[in-house]
mmCIF file of C-alpha atoms in Angstrom:
data_model
loop_
_atom_site.group_PDB
_atom_site.id
_atom_site.type_symbol
_atom_site.label_atom_id
_atom_site.label_comp_id
_atom_site.label_asym_id
_atom_site.label_seq_id
_atom_site.Cartn_x
_atom_site.Cartn_y
_atom_site.Cartn_z
ATOM 1 C CA MET A 1 -30.487 -15.256 14.812
ATOM 2 C CA THR A 2 -27.691 -13.141 15.809
ATOM 3 C CA ALA A 3 -27.246 -9.674 14.036
ATOM 4 C CA VAL A 4 -24.169 -9.972 11.966
ATOM 5 C CA ALA A 5 -21.345 -7.318 13.179
ATOM 6 C CA ARG A 6 -20.519 -5.011 10.939
ATOM 7 C CA THR A 7 -16.941 -4.386 10.099
ATOM 8 C CA GLY A 8 -15.403 -2.135 7.430
ATOM 9 C CA MET A 9 -13.986 -5.019 5.435
ATOM 10 C CA ARG A 10 -17.507 -6.306 5.183
ATOM 11 C CA GLU A 11 -18.929 -3.041 4.115
ATOM 12 C CA GLY A 12 -16.446 -3.029 1.237
ATOM 13 C CA LEU A 13 -14.463 -0.495 2.983
ATOM 14 C CA VAL A 14 -10.260 -0.551 4.025
ATOM 15 C CA SER A 15 -8.664 1.393 6.672
ATOM 16 C CA CYS A 16 -5.377 3.100 6.322
ATOM 17 C CA GLU A 17 -3.052 1.472 8.675
ATOM 18 C CA ALA A 18 -0.893 4.955 8.713
ATOM 19 C CA CYS A 19 -3.766 7.426 9.329
ATOM 20 C CA GLY A 20 -6.596 5.613 9.910
ATOM 21 C CA LEU A 21 -8.520 6.961 6.994
ATOM 22 C CA LEU A 22 -11.702 4.880 6.196
ATOM 23 C CA THR A 23 -11.924 4.643 2.512
ATOM 24 C CA ARG A 24 -12.946 2.456 -0.394
ATOM 25 C CA PRO A 25 -10.611 0.603 -2.509
ATOM 26 C CA ALA A 26 -9.459 1.680 -5.614
ATOM 27 C CA GLY A 27 -10.881 -1.000 -7.845
ATOM 28 C CA ALA A 28 -10.815 -4.748 -8.659
ATOM 29 C CA GLU A 29 -7.305 -4.840 -9.435
ATOM 30 C CA GLY A 30 -5.989 -3.945 -6.229
ATOM 31 C CA THR A 31 -6.810 -1.785 -3.144
ATOM 32 C CA GLY A 32 -4.613 1.409 -4.141
ATOM 33 C CA HIS A 33 -3.255 3.617 -1.913
ATOM 34 C CA CYS A 34 -4.376 5.806 0.775
ATOM 35 C CA PRO A 35 -5.890 9.264 -0.427
ATOM 36 C CA ARG A 36 -4.908 11.072 2.199
ATOM 37 C CA CYS A 37 -1.448 9.715 3.300
ATOM 38 C CA GLY A 38 -0.291 7.927 0.322
ATOM 39 C CA LYS A 39 0.567 4.494 1.834
ATOM 40 C CA GLU A 40 -0.490 1.427 -0.120
ATOM 41 C CA LEU A 41 -3.741 -0.440 1.280
ATOM 42 C CA GLU A 42 -4.879 -3.846 2.394
ATOM 43 C CA PHE A 43 -7.606 -5.393 3.769
ATOM 44 C CA ARG A 44 -5.570 -7.481 6.056
ATOM 45 C CA ARG A 45 -2.018 -8.038 6.288
ATOM 46 C CA ARG A 46 -0.687 -11.089 4.419
ATOM 47 C CA ASP A 47 0.007 -14.095 6.621
ATOM 48 C CA ALA A 48 -0.239 -11.960 9.724
ATOM 49 C CA ILE A 49 -0.944 -14.999 11.809
ATOM 50 C CA GLN A 50 1.786 -17.226 10.714
ATOM 51 C CA ARG A 51 4.592 -14.223 10.673
ATOM 52 C CA THR A 52 3.814 -13.570 14.486
ATOM 53 C CA TRP A 53 3.732 -17.123 15.557
ATOM 54 C CA ALA A 54 6.931 -17.524 14.003
ATOM 55 C CA LEU A 55 8.250 -14.343 15.731
ATOM 56 C CA ILE A 56 7.046 -15.134 19.027
ATOM 57 C CA ILE A 57 8.402 -18.582 18.912
ATOM 58 C CA ALA A 58 11.645 -17.182 17.941
ATOM 59 C CA ALA A 59 11.706 -14.615 20.952
ATOM 60 C CA ALA A 60 10.420 -17.487 23.015
ATOM 61 C CA ILE A 61 13.842 -19.470 22.071
ATOM 62 C CA CYS A 62 15.721 -16.812 22.911
ATOM 63 C CA TYR A 63 14.344 -15.311 26.007
ATOM 64 C CA LEU A 64 15.673 -18.362 28.022
ATOM 65 C CA PRO A 65 19.561 -17.944 27.269
ATOM 66 C CA ALA A 66 18.829 -14.152 27.958
ATOM 67 C CA ASN A 67 17.912 -14.845 31.404
ATOM 68 C CA ILE A 68 20.485 -17.447 32.087
ATOM 69 C CA LEU A 69 23.548 -16.085 30.477
ATOM 70 C CA PRO A 70 25.934 -13.393 31.347
ATOM 71 C CA VAL A 71 24.715 -10.048 29.949
ATOM 72 C CA MET A 72 28.106 -8.147 30.718
ATOM 73 C CA ARG A 73 31.428 -8.713 32.756
ATOM 74 C CA THR A 74 32.747 -6.360 35.026
ATOM 75 C CA THR A 75 36.596 -6.606 35.665
ATOM 76 C CA THR A 76 38.916 -4.749 38.416
ATOM 77 C CA LEU A 77 42.243 -4.948 39.572
ATOM 78 C CA THR A 78 41.773 -7.931 41.880
ATOM 79 C CA SER A 79 38.328 -9.484 40.607
ATOM 80 C CA GLU A 80 36.242 -10.494 37.302
ATOM 81 C CA GLU A 81 32.702 -11.250 37.797
ATOM 82 C CA PRO A 82 30.045 -12.058 34.835
ATOM 83 C CA ASP A 83 26.772 -10.517 35.502
ATOM 84 C CA THR A 84 23.177 -12.023 34.553
ATOM 85 C CA ILE A 85 19.806 -10.286 34.816
ATOM 86 C CA ILE A 86 18.631 -12.260 37.772
ATOM 87 C CA SER A 87 22.016 -11.799 39.393
ATOM 88 C CA GLY A 88 21.694 -8.012 38.717
ATOM 89 C CA VAL A 89 18.443 -8.085 40.560
ATOM 90 C CA VAL A 90 19.729 -9.782 43.411
ATOM 91 C CA TYR A 91 22.645 -7.512 43.732
ATOM 92 C CA LEU A 92 20.442 -4.337 43.784
ATOM 93 C CA TYR A 93 18.082 -5.966 46.090
ATOM 94 C CA THR A 94 20.622 -7.274 48.928
ATOM 95 C CA SER A 95 22.377 -4.076 48.533
ATOM 96 C CA GLY A 96 19.387 -2.026 49.601
ATOM 97 C CA SER A 97 18.223 -0.631 46.331
ATOM 98 C CA TRP A 98 15.290 -2.589 46.260
ATOM 99 C CA TYR A 99 13.367 -0.140 44.107
ATOM 100 C CA LEU A 100 15.884 -0.543 41.085
ATOM 101 C CA ALA A 101 15.724 -3.892 41.715
ATOM 102 C CA LEU A 102 12.023 -4.007 41.076
ATOM 103 C CA ILE A 103 12.476 -1.772 37.876
ATOM 104 C CA LEU A 104 15.212 -4.163 36.339
ATOM 105 C CA LEU A 105 13.197 -7.351 37.375
ATOM 106 C CA ILE A 106 9.812 -5.860 35.710
ATOM 107 C CA ALA A 107 11.603 -4.158 32.535
ATOM 108 C CA SER A 108 13.928 -7.090 31.812
ATOM 109 C CA VAL A 109 12.012 -10.179 32.999
ATOM 110 C CA MET A 110 8.417 -9.775 33.249
ATOM 111 C CA ILE A 111 7.815 -7.375 30.524
ATOM 112 C CA PRO A 112 9.330 -9.599 27.732
ATOM 113 C CA LEU A 113 7.432 -12.634 29.229
ATOM 114 C CA ALA A 114 4.071 -10.946 29.537
ATOM 115 C CA LYS A 115 4.329 -9.371 25.838
ATOM 116 C CA LEU A 116 4.969 -13.176 24.412
ATOM 117 C CA ALA A 117 1.885 -14.527 26.787
ATOM 118 C CA ALA A 118 -0.218 -11.401 25.430
ATOM 119 C CA LEU A 119 0.386 -12.050 21.889
ATOM 120 C CA ALA A 120 -0.017 -15.431 22.116
ATOM 121 C CA TYR A 121 -3.414 -15.081 23.726
ATOM 122 C CA LEU A 122 -4.244 -12.712 20.858
ATOM 123 C CA LEU A 123 -3.471 -15.187 18.615
ATOM 124 C CA ILE A 124 -5.278 -18.193 19.826
ATOM 125 C CA THR A 125 -8.449 -16.303 20.385
ATOM 126 C CA VAL A 126 -8.526 -15.024 16.940
ATOM 127 C CA GLN A 127 -7.601 -18.539 15.365
ATOM 128 C CA ARG A 128 -10.459 -19.943 17.600
ATOM 129 C CA GLY A 129 -12.708 -17.199 16.360
ATOM 130 C CA SER A 130 -13.176 -16.095 19.740
ATOM 131 C CA ALA A 131 -16.515 -13.553 19.982
ATOM 132 C CA ARG A 132 -15.609 -12.215 23.396
ATOM 133 C CA ASN A 133 -13.859 -9.427 24.688
ATOM 134 C CA HIS A 134 -13.209 -7.363 21.364
ATOM 135 C CA ARG A 135 -12.440 -4.094 22.949
ATOM 136 C CA GLU A 136 -10.624 -5.496 25.798
ATOM 137 C CA ARG A 137 -8.280 -7.277 23.373
ATOM 138 C CA THR A 138 -7.960 -4.289 20.962
ATOM 139 C CA ARG A 139 -7.003 -2.388 24.015
ATOM 140 C CA LEU A 140 -4.279 -5.129 24.992
ATOM 141 C CA TYR A 141 -2.636 -5.122 21.392
ATOM 142 C CA ARG A 142 -2.392 -1.149 21.889
ATOM 143 C CA VAL A 143 -0.781 -1.457 25.331
ATOM 144 C CA LEU A 144 1.851 -3.797 23.505
ATOM 145 C CA GLU A 145 2.456 -1.391 20.839
ATOM 146 C CA ILE A 146 3.299 1.273 23.652
ATOM 147 C CA ILE A 147 5.309 -1.214 25.585
ATOM 148 C CA GLY A 148 7.510 -2.064 22.471
ATOM 149 C CA ARG A 149 8.347 1.700 21.815
ATOM 150 C CA TRP A 150 10.251 1.695 25.225
ATOM 151 C CA SER A 151 11.314 -1.893 25.277
ATOM 152 C CA MET A 152 15.095 -1.066 23.977
ATOM 153 C CA VAL A 153 15.658 1.046 26.829
ATOM 154 C CA ASP A 154 17.307 -1.816 28.889
ATOM 155 C CA VAL A 155 19.600 -2.227 25.577
ATOM 156 C CA PHE A 156 20.585 1.047 25.226
ATOM 157 C CA VAL A 157 21.609 1.762 28.995
ATOM 158 C CA ALA A 158 23.640 -1.807 29.059
ATOM 159 C CA THR A 159 25.464 -0.241 25.767
ATOM 160 C CA PHE A 160 25.941 2.779 27.628
ATOM 161 C CA VAL A 161 27.042 1.454 30.763
ATOM 162 C CA VAL A 162 29.606 -0.806 28.745
ATOM 163 C CA ALA A 163 30.681 2.385 26.845
ATOM 164 C CA LEU A 164 31.213 4.775 29.824
ATOM 165 C CA ILE A 165 32.923 2.093 32.304
ATOM 166 C CA GLN A 166 36.450 1.711 30.500
ATOM 167 C CA LEU A 167 38.568 2.954 33.176
ATOM 168 C CA LYS A 168 41.338 0.592 32.131
ATOM 169 C CA PRO A 169 43.354 -0.828 33.720
ATOM 170 C CA LEU A 170 41.439 0.174 37.110
ATOM 171 C CA MET A 171 37.964 -1.012 35.794
ATOM 172 C CA SER A 172 35.938 -2.241 32.765
ATOM 173 C CA VAL A 173 32.549 -3.582 31.656
ATOM 174 C CA ALA A 174 32.210 -5.721 28.577
ATOM 175 C CA PRO A 175 29.106 -6.983 27.042
ATOM 176 C CA GLU A 176 28.439 -10.841 27.209
ATOM 177 C CA PRO A 177 26.462 -13.485 24.767
ATOM 178 C CA GLY A 178 23.095 -12.807 27.291
ATOM 179 C CA VAL A 179 22.665 -8.978 25.876
ATOM 180 C CA LEU A 180 22.562 -10.290 22.517
ATOM 181 C CA PHE A 181 19.657 -13.471 23.412
ATOM 182 C CA PHE A 182 18.065 -10.131 25.360
ATOM 183 C CA SER A 183 18.104 -7.853 22.253
ATOM 184 C CA ALA A 184 16.515 -10.507 20.088
ATOM 185 C CA VAL A 185 14.007 -11.006 22.438
ATOM 186 C CA VAL A 186 13.054 -7.251 22.509
ATOM 187 C CA ILE A 187 13.532 -6.755 18.808
ATOM 188 C CA LEU A 188 11.437 -9.939 17.797
ATOM 189 C CA THR A 189 8.848 -9.134 20.188
ATOM 190 C CA ILE A 190 8.627 -5.576 18.599
ATOM 191 C CA PHE A 191 8.420 -7.227 15.163
ATOM 192 C CA ALA A 192 6.028 -9.356 16.224
ATOM 193 C CA ALA A 193 3.598 -6.687 17.294
ATOM 194 C CA GLU A 194 3.753 -5.054 14.243
ATOM 195 C CA SER A 195 2.970 -8.097 12.106
ATOM 196 C CA PHE A 196 -0.363 -8.777 14.167
ATOM 197 C CA ASP A 197 -3.143 -7.537 12.583
ATOM 198 C CA PRO A 198 -5.492 -6.005 15.249
ATOM 199 C CA ARG A 199 -8.396 -5.920 12.711
ATOM 200 C CA LEU A 200 -8.255 -10.231 12.938
ATOM 201 C CA ILE A 201 -9.675 -9.701 16.189
ATOM 202 C CA TRP A 202 -13.086 -8.057 14.790
ATOM 203 C CA ASP A 203 -12.942 -10.690 11.744
ATOM 204 C CA SER A 204 -13.154 -13.646 14.375
ATOM 205 C CA SER A 205 -16.087 -12.170 15.858
ATOM 206 C CA GLN A 206 -17.861 -11.872 12.392
ATOM 207 C CA GLY A 207 -16.734 -15.112 11.315
ATOM 208 C CA LYS A 208 -18.733 -16.738 14.723
ATOM 209 C CA GLN A 209 -21.727 -14.989 14.287
ATOM 210 C CA GLU A 210 -22.022 -15.798 10.616
ATOM 211 C CA THR A 211 -21.661 -19.481 11.632
ATOM 212 C CA ASN A 212 -24.110 -18.896 14.425
ATOM 213 C CA ASP A 213 -26.647 -17.463 11.629
#
């Protein structure tokens, strides 16, 4: 017989997602609002798994064109050249700015892919009722939340460059469709991380242990 994991919901308590206060629900009609910050309480986010899956699938669909299509087009007096994220990485590397190439590669290619893989991993382990590595998976989710706050930096930098370099007719930079897909990947992964309910990680453990009992 295995000891049943204690969770707030099992004890009849609900945690506020805004301030973290653990409190009892208002009554049978509903969970009510947090007595400290006033946010509406809910034991678990409704359809969190389905919404998160839908968002990361949409982000995965946008990921490929975000890296294949040009994100900006540079026009000078003598030439006109489209640039993708990968071509930008290659250009920076071959011109000697390997550290900038590395930053661009990590921020624009590897991190979005890692976020998609991490969210898929969390969803799969929750749906499979995994009873292992709860703390590690919770930390992974917190890292995703922190990264998400900085994910729009690339888009802001691209927008800033486009707005700054408008020395017509000598030189100009214009956005291309790739930047829209890249923005979509960033925004969809942010929403996906927000849609996921990390409390489900501990619920899956509880369900598994009850089954074992």
